[in-house]
Amino acid sequence: MARFDLRLQDIHNQLNNKELSVSELTDASFKRIAETEPAVQAFITLNEEGARAQAAELDKQLQAGGERGLLFGLPAGIKDNIVTEGIRTTCASQFLRNYDPIYDATVSKKLKAAQSVTIGKLNMDEFAMGGSNENSSFHVTRNPWNTEYVPGGSSGGSAASVAAGQVYFSLGSDTGGSIRQPASYCGIVGLKPTYGLVSRFGLVAFASSLDQIGPLTKNVEDSAYVLQAIAGYDHMDSTSANVEIPDYTAALTGDVKGLRIGVPKEYLGAGIDPKVKEAVLAALKVYESLGAVWEEVSMPHTEYAVATYYLLASSEASSNLARFDGVRYGVRADNPDNLIDMYRKSRSQGFGSEVKRRIMLGTYALSSGYYDAYYKKAQQVRTLIKRDFDQAFEKYDVLLGPTAPTTAFRIGEQVGDPLTMYLNDILTIPVSLAGVPAISIPCGLADGLPVGLQIIGKAFDESTVLRTAHAFEQHTDFHKARPQL
């Protein structure tokens, strides 16, 4: 694990100086997985043969000389709803337990182009529906800080694998907080880019107007490097934004003097654990000492965000998951009586209870007679939530608050109470509805578990978000804390 604690730049230099080989890095990853996976269970599929072959090929390139990209040779994990050619992609669902894709997602292609090494596919809540990783149909991933606790979700495997030192970085997807919340629970850095900045082509769709792929890393600098590699316009994705991609690492100056920070009062109100609030207020003092200024701001429509999100996301999920019918790909039920029976049995056997719950909720919200009352109304409220952000960003450079209202909770503690589980995303959901970027970085511990600080920026202004996060990191040591597995 010590090797993966090195800065990306340090590993890069060692590779270029031939003090380290890609095969040694890959071996270190699989060795760490062998040591920790029985306790953590972050992976669904390991790509051991493919990764070692890729490492050997990259070592030949190293010996041939020449400068390499910064992600060259780095062991990476990919969330199991991102399609990878030749590596099984299950979405943690029994419906796709035998699905071997014949193409790569755009981000998978970009990681190949950057010559990182894909170690395997990471566990998640089934079809990205959940906030604890307990909805995986394979096994529950555990938090490396305390294996009795959840790692968060739905990108729980992605966060746990980085926190446990199994891979150098991972990719996750964020629909309502699924990168940021597990990053907070596992004490690492998780970035949700602006909607449209990173291609969704090859990401198995949950809620198409919300889903976004992003990196999970040990520090902010690495997050900037990975974002640099995966961002950019893609004609294969109709929602991809054709914007100029800046040099994100150039923003990491450590200087936030004069930065204007807004702190939404709704993000520090009722329901926020006092120890979480204390850690966030302490972080604001750090920013004050660096010359930033902050004041309270109101985001009045925050209270409607969770209801709005679950209506919209479930409606889109109901539509997107209609393609899983036992005909085109995935698992088909045995011995159906007729076509309708095959659909019914395949979907009954293939989907887990949380996925069924959301399909039913979404189908109801979209049905004739209820569409205007639920789906249309939720879209109108979404506009009001986005307007809150637009107005706040007229005055402030970033918004800041906790990532989650509490630290990680015990496995099994909330799994029978979906409403309580949904409320864990109350601070991340508004950001997703507005489509703006946000990052979660470690800002302390409460009762031995990590606390995440969420920094929210203007659309396509990842540079300011990264600069703000990096400055905090340079003047604190929270990102250096590691779980003792």
Short mmCIF file of C-alpha atoms in Angstrom, two decimals:
data_model
loop_
_atom_site.label_atom_id
_atom_site.label_comp_id
_atom_site.label_asym_id
_atom_site.label_seq_id
_atom_site.Cartn_x
_atom_site.Cartn_y
_atom_site.Cartn_z
CA MET A 1 0.00 0.00 0.00
CA ALA A 2 2.88 2.38 0.72
CA ARG A 3 3.67 2.49 -2.99
CA PHE A 4 0.17 3.76 -3.78
CA ASP A 5 0.57 6.47 -1.14
CA LEU A 6 3.15 8.14 -3.38
CA ARG A 7 2.07 11.15 -5.43
CA LEU A 8 1.21 10.37 -9.01
CA GLN A 9 4.09 12.56 -10.17
CA ASP A 10 6.54 10.55 -8.01
CA ILE A 11 5.41 7.22 -9.45
CA HIS A 12 5.58 8.72 -12.94
CA ASN A 13 9.18 9.82 -12.34
CA GLN A 14 10.16 6.39 -11.00
CA LEU A 15 8.68 4.71 -14.09
CA ASN A 16 10.45 7.09 -16.47
CA ASN A 17 13.73 6.63 -14.61
CA LYS A 18 13.23 2.84 -14.82
CA GLU A 19 13.40 2.58 -11.00
CA LEU A 20 10.01 0.88 -11.15
CA SER A 21 8.21 -1.26 -13.71
CA VAL A 22 4.52 -1.38 -14.60
CA SER A 23 4.54 -5.09 -13.78
CA GLU A 24 5.76 -4.29 -10.26
CA LEU A 25 2.93 -1.78 -9.83
CA THR A 26 0.40 -4.29 -11.13
CA ASP A 27 1.79 -7.02 -8.85
CA ALA A 28 1.53 -4.61 -5.90
CA SER A 29 -2.13 -4.01 -6.73
CA PHE A 30 -3.04 -7.70 -6.90
CA LYS A 31 -1.00 -8.43 -3.76
CA ARG A 32 -2.91 -5.73 -1.86
CA ILE A 33 -6.21 -7.06 -3.21
CA ALA A 34 -5.32 -10.57 -2.01
CA GLU A 35 -4.56 -9.16 1.46
CA THR A 36 -7.61 -6.93 1.85
CA GLU A 37 -10.36 -8.23 -0.42
CA PRO A 38 -11.67 -10.84 2.05
CA ALA A 39 -12.46 -7.96 4.42
CA VAL A 40 -13.44 -5.23 1.93
CA GLN A 41 -14.95 -7.06 -1.10
CA ALA A 42 -14.66 -4.07 -3.42
CA PHE A 43 -14.45 -6.04 -6.71
CA ILE A 44 -16.94 -8.08 -8.71
CA THR A 45 -14.55 -9.11 -11.51
CA LEU A 46 -10.74 -9.16 -11.50
CA ASN A 47 -8.88 -8.77 -14.79
CA GLU A 48 -5.70 -10.47 -13.59
CA GLU A 49 -4.60 -12.14 -16.81
CA GLY A 50 -5.42 -9.11 -18.97
CA ALA A 51 -3.81 -6.63 -16.56
CA ARG A 52 -0.55 -8.58 -16.34
CA ALA A 53 -0.38 -8.90 -20.13
CA GLN A 54 -1.02 -5.18 -20.50
CA ALA A 55 1.66 -4.41 -17.88
CA ALA A 56 4.22 -6.54 -19.71
CA GLU A 57 3.46 -4.71 -22.96
CA LEU A 58 3.82 -1.30 -21.26
CA ASP A 59 7.15 -2.39 -19.76
CA LYS A 60 8.44 -3.05 -23.27
CA GLN A 61 7.49 0.52 -24.19
CA LEU A 62 9.30 1.80 -21.09
CA GLN A 63 12.47 0.00 -22.11
CA ALA A 64 12.22 1.54 -25.57
CA GLY A 65 12.46 5.00 -23.96
CA GLY A 66 10.51 8.22 -24.49
CA GLU A 67 8.29 10.29 -22.21
CA ARG A 68 5.04 8.77 -20.99
CA GLY A 69 1.67 10.26 -20.02
CA LEU A 70 0.97 10.79 -16.34
CA LEU A 71 -1.51 7.90 -16.02
CA PHE A 72 0.89 5.51 -17.78
CA GLY A 73 1.08 2.18 -15.98
CA LEU A 74 -1.15 3.16 -13.05
CA PRO A 75 -3.47 0.40 -11.74
CA ALA A 76 -7.10 1.53 -11.99
CA GLY A 77 -10.49 0.10 -11.09
CA ILE A 78 -13.68 0.79 -13.06
CA LYS A 79 -17.22 0.79 -11.67
CA ASP A 80 -19.17 -2.17 -13.02
CA ASN A 81 -21.75 -0.07 -14.88
CA ILE A 82 -19.09 1.30 -17.26
CA VAL A 83 -18.73 -0.95 -20.30
CA THR A 84 -15.33 -2.60 -20.85
CA GLU A 85 -14.60 -4.69 -23.92
CA GLY A 86 -13.71 -8.23 -22.93
CA ILE A 87 -14.24 -7.66 -19.20
CA ARG A 88 -17.61 -8.69 -17.76
CA THR A 89 -19.93 -5.77 -16.93
CA THR A 90 -22.77 -6.72 -14.57
CA CYS A 91 -24.08 -3.49 -12.98
CA ALA A 92 -24.04 -5.70 -9.84
CA SER A 93 -27.26 -7.27 -11.15
CA GLN A 94 -28.19 -10.90 -11.74
CA PHE A 95 -29.77 -9.67 -14.98
CA LEU A 96 -26.30 -9.01 -16.44
CA ARG A 97 -24.30 -11.69 -14.61
CA ASN A 98 -23.23 -13.18 -17.96
CA TYR A 99 -22.79 -9.97 -19.99
CA ASP A 100 -19.41 -9.68 -21.73
CA PRO A 101 -19.37 -6.40 -23.73
CA ILE A 102 -17.97 -6.27 -27.25
CA TYR A 103 -17.10 -2.56 -27.08
CA ASP A 104 -15.59 0.01 -24.71
CA ALA A 105 -17.25 3.00 -23.10
CA THR A 106 -15.62 6.27 -24.17
CA VAL A 107 -13.96 6.67 -20.76
CA SER A 108 -12.64 3.10 -20.97
CA LYS A 109 -11.10 3.97 -24.36
CA LYS A 110 -9.60 7.13 -22.90
CA LEU A 111 -7.98 5.23 -20.03
CA LYS A 112 -6.54 2.79 -22.57
CA ALA A 113 -5.21 5.74 -24.56
CA ALA A 114 -3.67 7.10 -21.35
CA GLN A 115 -2.17 3.60 -20.85
CA SER A 116 -3.39 2.96 -17.32
CA VAL A 117 -3.88 -0.70 -16.34
CA THR A 118 -7.44 -1.92 -15.71
CA ILE A 119 -7.28 -4.17 -12.64
CA GLY A 120 -10.97 -5.07 -12.59
CA LYS A 121 -14.61 -4.05 -12.20
CA LEU A 122 -15.85 -2.65 -8.92
CA ASN A 123 -18.92 -3.49 -6.86
CA MET A 124 -21.85 -1.10 -6.66
CA ASP A 125 -25.53 -0.87 -5.80
CA GLU A 126 -27.48 -2.70 -8.51
CA PHE A 127 -27.86 -0.44 -11.57
CA ALA A 128 -26.43 2.37 -9.39
CA MET A 129 -29.60 2.47 -7.27
CA GLY A 130 -28.63 2.88 -3.64
CA GLY A 131 -26.47 4.78 -1.20
CA SER A 132 -24.76 2.03 0.79
CA ASN A 133 -23.64 -0.77 -1.58
CA GLU A 134 -26.02 -3.12 0.21
CA ASN A 135 -28.14 -3.40 -2.96
CA SER A 136 -25.49 -5.30 -4.93
CA SER A 137 -26.81 -8.72 -5.95
CA PHE A 138 -23.33 -10.23 -5.45
CA HIS A 139 -22.03 -9.12 -2.05
CA VAL A 140 -21.83 -6.12 0.26
CA THR A 141 -18.67 -4.00 0.03
CA ARG A 142 -17.37 -2.87 3.43
CA ASN A 143 -15.81 0.41 4.54
CA PRO A 144 -12.02 0.02 4.97
CA TRP A 145 -12.12 2.37 7.99
CA ASN A 146 -14.43 -0.03 9.83
CA THR A 147 -15.68 -3.13 8.05
CA GLU A 148 -18.89 -3.10 10.13
CA TYR A 149 -19.87 0.07 8.27
CA VAL A 150 -21.04 0.79 4.71
CA PRO A 151 -18.67 2.43 2.19
CA GLY A 152 -21.51 4.50 0.73
CA GLY A 153 -23.01 4.11 -2.70
CA SER A 154 -23.64 3.54 -5.38
CA SER A 155 -19.90 3.78 -6.19
CA GLY A 156 -18.99 2.06 -2.91
CA GLY A 157 -16.60 -0.41 -4.50
CA SER A 158 -14.85 2.40 -6.37
CA ALA A 159 -14.32 4.37 -3.15
CA ALA A 160 -13.38 1.38 -0.96
CA SER A 161 -10.79 0.09 -3.46
CA VAL A 162 -8.94 3.44 -3.44
CA ALA A 163 -9.22 3.88 0.35
CA ALA A 164 -7.89 0.34 0.88
CA GLY A 165 -4.93 0.94 -1.44
CA GLN A 166 -6.00 -1.76 -3.88
CA VAL A 167 -5.77 0.51 -6.94
CA TYR A 168 -4.22 3.91 -7.53
CA PHE A 169 -7.47 5.50 -8.73
CA SER A 170 -10.92 4.43 -9.84
CA LEU A 171 -13.85 5.65 -11.91
CA GLY A 172 -17.36 5.89 -10.54
CA SER A 173 -20.67 7.35 -11.68
CA ASP A 174 -22.69 10.00 -9.87
CA THR A 175 -26.45 10.39 -10.37
CA GLY A 176 -27.47 11.94 -7.05
CA GLY A 177 -24.23 11.80 -5.09
CA SER A 178 -22.89 8.34 -5.92
CA ILE A 179 -19.26 9.50 -6.24
CA ARG A 180 -19.22 12.17 -3.55
CA GLN A 181 -21.05 10.35 -0.74
CA PRO A 182 -18.86 7.19 -0.83
CA ALA A 183 -15.76 9.41 -1.14
CA SER A 184 -16.90 11.16 2.03
CA TYR A 185 -17.57 7.90 3.88
CA CYS A 186 -14.23 6.38 2.82
CA GLY A 187 -12.05 9.47 3.41
CA ILE A 188 -10.91 10.04 -0.18
CA VAL A 189 -11.44 12.59 -2.96
CA GLY A 190 -14.45 12.19 -5.27
CA LEU A 191 -15.28 14.55 -8.14
CA LYS A 192 -18.60 14.84 -9.97
CA PRO A 193 -17.90 16.87 -13.12
CA THR A 194 -20.39 19.22 -14.77
CA TYR A 195 -23.09 17.28 -16.60
CA GLY A 196 -21.87 16.80 -20.17
CA LEU A 197 -18.15 17.31 -19.51
CA VAL A 198 -17.36 13.57 -19.49
CA SER A 199 -18.97 11.29 -22.08
CA ARG A 200 -21.72 8.96 -20.88
CA PHE A 201 -21.38 6.69 -23.93
CA GLY A 202 -21.00 3.17 -22.55
CA LEU A 203 -22.29 4.03 -19.09
CA VAL A 204 -25.31 1.79 -18.45
CA ALA A 205 -28.06 4.37 -18.03
CA PHE A 206 -29.90 4.89 -14.75
CA ALA A 207 -31.19 8.48 -15.07
CA SER A 208 -29.89 9.96 -18.30
CA SER A 209 -30.34 13.64 -17.40
CA LEU A 210 -28.34 13.19 -14.17
CA ASP A 211 -25.71 10.45 -14.67
CA GLN A 212 -22.09 11.62 -14.86
CA ILE A 213 -18.76 9.71 -14.67
CA GLY A 214 -15.94 11.00 -12.48
CA PRO A 215 -12.72 10.03 -10.68
CA LEU A 216 -12.09 8.80 -7.13
CA THR A 217 -8.53 9.42 -5.94
CA LYS A 218 -6.42 9.85 -2.81
CA ASN A 219 -5.74 13.55 -3.41
CA VAL A 220 -6.95 16.52 -5.45
CA GLU A 221 -3.94 16.66 -7.76
CA ASP A 222 -4.59 13.10 -8.93
CA SER A 223 -8.26 13.98 -9.46
CA ALA A 224 -7.19 16.78 -11.82
CA TYR A 225 -4.92 14.40 -13.78
CA VAL A 226 -7.65 11.77 -14.20
CA LEU A 227 -10.27 14.38 -15.16
CA GLN A 228 -7.84 15.73 -17.78
CA ALA A 229 -7.68 12.26 -19.31
CA ILE A 230 -11.42 11.51 -19.42
CA ALA A 231 -13.04 14.93 -20.13
CA GLY A 232 -13.95 16.13 -23.60
CA TYR A 233 -16.57 16.20 -26.32
CA ASP A 234 -17.83 12.90 -27.72
CA HIS A 235 -20.10 12.73 -30.78
CA MET A 236 -21.33 9.33 -29.52
CA ASP A 237 -23.06 11.07 -26.59
CA SER A 238 -25.87 13.45 -27.58
CA THR A 239 -25.61 15.26 -24.22
CA SER A 240 -21.84 15.75 -24.46
CA ALA A 241 -20.83 19.42 -24.19
CA ASN A 242 -18.52 20.79 -26.86
CA VAL A 243 -16.49 23.05 -24.57
CA GLU A 244 -12.79 23.80 -24.39
CA ILE A 245 -10.95 21.63 -21.84
CA PRO A 246 -8.46 23.71 -19.83
CA ASP A 247 -5.31 22.44 -18.13
CA TYR A 248 -6.82 21.48 -14.78
CA THR A 249 -3.44 21.03 -13.11
CA ALA A 250 -2.60 24.68 -13.87
CA ALA A 251 -5.36 25.67 -11.44
CA LEU A 252 -3.64 23.95 -8.50
CA THR A 253 -1.85 27.07 -7.26
CA GLY A 254 -2.72 26.82 -3.57
CA ASP A 255 -3.91 30.43 -3.73
CA VAL A 256 -7.48 31.24 -2.66
CA LYS A 257 -6.93 34.80 -1.51
CA GLY A 258 -10.08 36.81 -2.17
CA LEU A 259 -12.11 33.69 -3.03
CA ARG A 260 -15.78 34.28 -2.27
CA ILE A 261 -17.39 31.29 -0.53
CA GLY A 262 -21.14 30.91 0.03
CA VAL A 263 -22.28 28.53 2.78
CA PRO A 264 -25.93 27.47 2.27
CA LYS A 265 -27.63 27.64 5.67
CA GLU A 266 -29.84 24.71 4.64
CA TYR A 267 -26.71 22.53 4.40
CA LEU A 268 -25.85 23.06 8.07
CA GLY A 269 -29.37 22.96 9.51
CA ALA A 270 -31.52 20.27 11.12
CA GLY A 271 -30.40 16.69 10.57
CA ILE A 272 -26.69 17.46 10.25
CA ASP A 273 -24.54 15.57 12.77
CA PRO A 274 -22.97 18.14 15.17
CA LYS A 275 -19.51 16.60 14.65
CA VAL A 276 -19.87 16.90 10.87
CA LYS A 277 -20.94 20.53 11.25
CA GLU A 278 -17.97 21.18 13.55
CA ALA A 279 -15.53 19.76 10.95
CA VAL A 280 -17.02 21.94 8.20
CA LEU A 281 -16.85 25.11 10.33
CA ALA A 282 -13.22 24.28 11.14
CA ALA A 283 -12.55 23.97 7.38
CA LEU A 284 -14.02 27.44 6.87
CA LYS A 285 -11.53 28.79 9.41
CA VAL A 286 -8.72 27.30 7.30
CA TYR A 287 -10.05 29.16 4.26
CA GLU A 288 -10.27 32.36 6.30
CA SER A 289 -6.61 31.97 7.25
CA LEU A 290 -5.76 31.65 3.53
CA GLY A 291 -7.48 34.93 2.69
CA ALA A 292 -10.83 33.63 1.42
CA VAL A 293 -14.07 35.24 2.60
CA TRP A 294 -17.32 33.44 3.33
CA GLU A 295 -20.86 34.19 4.35
CA GLU A 296 -24.14 32.38 4.76
CA VAL A 297 -26.49 32.14 1.77
CA SER A 298 -29.97 30.69 1.43
CA MET A 299 -30.90 27.98 -1.09
CA PRO A 300 -34.65 27.99 -0.37
CA HIS A 301 -35.69 25.08 -2.59
CA THR A 302 -33.25 22.58 -1.04
CA GLU A 303 -36.04 20.99 1.01
CA TYR A 304 -37.78 19.83 -2.19
CA ALA A 305 -34.67 18.33 -3.78
CA VAL A 306 -34.97 14.74 -2.52
CA ALA A 307 -38.61 14.38 -3.58
CA THR A 308 -37.84 16.00 -6.94
CA TYR A 309 -34.85 13.78 -7.55
CA TYR A 310 -36.57 10.48 -6.73
CA LEU A 311 -39.49 11.29 -9.02
CA LEU A 312 -37.27 12.30 -11.94
CA ALA A 313 -34.56 9.65 -11.48
CA SER A 314 -37.12 6.86 -11.01
CA SER A 315 -39.07 8.00 -14.06
CA GLU A 316 -35.94 7.93 -16.21
CA ALA A 317 -34.92 4.59 -14.71
CA SER A 318 -38.33 3.13 -15.52
CA SER A 319 -37.81 4.12 -19.15
CA ASN A 320 -34.13 3.14 -19.39
CA LEU A 321 -34.56 -0.28 -17.78
CA ALA A 322 -37.39 -1.27 -20.12
CA ARG A 323 -34.69 -2.62 -22.47
CA PHE A 324 -33.92 -5.42 -19.98
CA ASP A 325 -36.55 -7.89 -21.09
CA GLY A 326 -34.75 -11.21 -21.48
CA VAL A 327 -34.61 -10.86 -25.28
CA ARG A 328 -31.71 -8.65 -26.35
CA TYR A 329 -28.99 -9.41 -23.81
CA GLY A 330 -28.63 -10.49 -20.23
CA VAL A 331 -30.28 -13.42 -18.49
CA ARG A 332 -33.51 -14.97 -19.79
CA ALA A 333 -35.90 -16.89 -17.52
CA ASP A 334 -36.15 -20.63 -18.16
CA ASN A 335 -39.30 -22.33 -19.46
CA PRO A 336 -41.69 -19.38 -19.85
CA ASP A 337 -45.24 -20.19 -20.97
CA ASN A 338 -45.33 -17.42 -23.57
CA LEU A 339 -43.68 -14.08 -24.53
CA ILE A 340 -45.40 -12.05 -21.78
CA ASP A 341 -44.52 -14.70 -19.21
CA MET A 342 -40.88 -14.54 -20.36
CA TYR A 343 -40.81 -10.75 -19.84
CA ARG A 344 -42.42 -11.09 -16.42
CA LYS A 345 -40.22 -13.91 -15.17
CA SER A 346 -36.99 -12.46 -16.58
CA ARG A 347 -37.58 -9.09 -14.94
CA SER A 348 -38.85 -10.62 -11.68
CA GLN A 349 -35.81 -12.88 -11.37
CA GLY A 350 -33.25 -10.44 -12.81
CA PHE A 351 -33.96 -7.26 -10.82
CA GLY A 352 -33.47 -6.77 -7.09
CA SER A 353 -36.02 -5.18 -4.76
CA GLU A 354 -34.61 -1.61 -4.88
CA VAL A 355 -34.55 -1.60 -8.69
CA LYS A 356 -38.14 -2.88 -8.78
CA ARG A 357 -39.17 -0.20 -6.27
CA ARG A 358 -37.79 2.57 -8.46
CA ILE A 359 -39.21 1.14 -11.69
CA MET A 360 -42.65 1.01 -10.10
CA LEU A 361 -42.36 4.53 -8.69
CA GLY A 362 -41.18 5.89 -12.04
CA THR A 363 -43.81 4.06 -14.07
CA TYR A 364 -46.51 5.44 -11.78
CA ALA A 365 -45.16 9.01 -12.06
CA LEU A 366 -45.15 8.77 -15.86
CA SER A 367 -48.57 7.16 -16.20
CA SER A 368 -51.56 8.83 -17.76
CA GLY A 369 -53.39 10.97 -15.22
CA TYR A 370 -50.36 11.36 -12.94
CA TYR A 371 -47.72 12.72 -15.33
CA ASP A 372 -48.66 16.38 -14.78
CA ALA A 373 -49.05 15.99 -11.03
CA TYR A 374 -45.70 14.29 -10.47
CA TYR A 375 -43.17 14.23 -13.30
CA LYS A 376 -44.01 17.62 -14.80
CA LYS A 377 -44.18 19.25 -11.37
CA ALA A 378 -40.80 17.73 -10.43
CA GLN A 379 -39.25 19.20 -13.59
CA GLN A 380 -40.61 22.62 -12.65
CA VAL A 381 -39.14 22.36 -9.15
CA ARG A 382 -35.83 21.25 -10.69
CA THR A 383 -35.78 24.57 -12.55
CA LEU A 384 -36.26 26.43 -9.25
CA ILE A 385 -33.41 24.47 -7.63
CA LYS A 386 -31.12 25.31 -10.55
CA ARG A 387 -32.17 28.96 -10.21
CA ASP A 388 -31.03 28.91 -6.56
CA PHE A 389 -27.55 27.93 -7.75
CA ASP A 390 -27.53 30.48 -10.58
CA GLN A 391 -28.40 33.28 -8.15
CA ALA A 392 -25.83 32.15 -5.59
CA PHE A 393 -23.08 32.02 -8.22
CA GLU A 394 -23.76 35.63 -9.20
CA LYS A 395 -22.18 36.53 -5.85
CA TYR A 396 -19.93 33.59 -4.89
CA ASP A 397 -17.13 31.68 -6.62
CA VAL A 398 -17.95 28.39 -4.84
CA LEU A 399 -20.47 27.01 -2.37
CA LEU A 400 -19.29 24.92 0.53
CA GLY A 401 -20.85 22.53 3.05
CA PRO A 402 -20.79 18.91 4.23
CA THR A 403 -20.98 16.14 1.62
CA ALA A 404 -23.27 13.99 3.76
CA PRO A 405 -25.27 14.80 6.91
CA THR A 406 -23.52 12.05 8.89
CA THR A 407 -20.52 9.76 8.68
CA ALA A 408 -20.95 6.18 7.42
CA PHE A 409 -23.60 4.08 9.13
CA ARG A 410 -23.54 0.42 10.12
CA ILE A 411 -24.27 -2.30 7.57
CA GLY A 412 -27.91 -3.34 7.94
CA GLU A 413 -28.85 -0.24 9.95
CA GLN A 414 -30.93 1.48 7.25
CA VAL A 415 -31.42 -1.12 4.56
CA GLY A 416 -35.03 -1.76 5.63
CA ASP A 417 -35.91 1.95 5.66
CA PRO A 418 -35.66 3.33 2.10
CA LEU A 419 -36.82 6.84 3.05
CA THR A 420 -34.04 7.27 5.64
CA MET A 421 -31.58 5.87 3.09
CA TYR A 422 -32.76 8.36 0.45
CA LEU A 423 -32.28 11.29 2.86
CA ASN A 424 -28.55 10.51 3.12
CA ASP A 425 -28.21 12.20 -0.29
CA ILE A 426 -29.96 15.41 0.73
CA LEU A 427 -26.77 17.50 0.33
CA THR A 428 -25.55 15.98 -2.93
CA ILE A 429 -28.84 15.72 -4.85
CA PRO A 430 -29.39 19.49 -5.41
CA VAL A 431 -25.99 19.69 -7.15
CA SER A 432 -26.91 16.85 -9.50
CA LEU A 433 -30.29 18.41 -10.33
CA ALA A 434 -28.51 21.68 -11.21
CA GLY A 435 -25.89 19.84 -13.31
CA VAL A 436 -22.97 21.73 -11.74
CA PRO A 437 -19.60 20.27 -10.59
CA ALA A 438 -18.75 19.35 -7.00
CA ILE A 439 -15.93 17.61 -5.18
CA SER A 440 -15.81 15.84 -1.82
CA ILE A 441 -12.53 16.01 0.10
CA PRO A 442 -11.68 14.71 3.60
CA CYS A 443 -11.94 17.37 6.32
CA GLY A 444 -11.67 15.37 9.54
CA LEU A 445 -12.81 12.34 11.50
CA ALA A 446 -15.84 11.87 13.73
CA ASP A 447 -15.83 8.81 16.01
CA GLY A 448 -13.04 7.32 13.89
CA LEU A 449 -14.89 7.69 10.57
CA PRO A 450 -14.12 10.24 7.81
CA VAL A 451 -16.07 13.46 7.25
CA GLY A 452 -16.34 14.91 3.73
CA LEU A 453 -16.31 18.57 2.73
CA GLN A 454 -18.29 19.35 -0.45
CA ILE A 455 -17.12 22.19 -2.70
CA ILE A 456 -19.60 23.17 -5.43
CA GLY A 457 -18.74 25.30 -8.46
CA LYS A 458 -20.25 26.96 -11.50
CA ALA A 459 -20.97 24.89 -14.60
CA PHE A 460 -17.74 23.92 -16.40
CA ASP A 461 -15.64 25.71 -13.76
CA GLU A 462 -13.93 22.57 -12.44
CA SER A 463 -10.70 24.60 -12.30
CA THR A 464 -11.99 26.77 -9.42
CA VAL A 465 -13.44 23.74 -7.62
CA LEU A 466 -10.09 21.93 -7.88
CA ARG A 467 -8.14 25.05 -6.86
CA THR A 468 -10.32 25.52 -3.77
CA ALA A 469 -10.02 21.85 -2.77
CA HIS A 470 -6.27 21.73 -3.43
CA ALA A 471 -5.59 24.83 -1.29
CA PHE A 472 -7.34 23.22 1.68
CA GLU A 473 -5.41 20.00 1.12
CA GLN A 474 -2.07 21.84 1.07
CA HIS A 475 -2.70 23.28 4.54
CA THR A 476 -4.17 20.18 6.23
CA ASP A 477 -3.25 16.51 6.58
CA PHE A 478 -6.71 14.93 6.49
CA HIS A 479 -6.09 13.44 3.01
CA LYS A 480 -3.03 11.61 4.35
CA ALA A 481 -5.00 9.60 6.93
CA ARG A 482 -5.34 5.93 6.01
CA PRO A 483 -7.57 3.15 7.37
CA GLN A 484 -5.78 0.45 9.35
CA LEU A 485 -7.04 -2.69 7.66
#
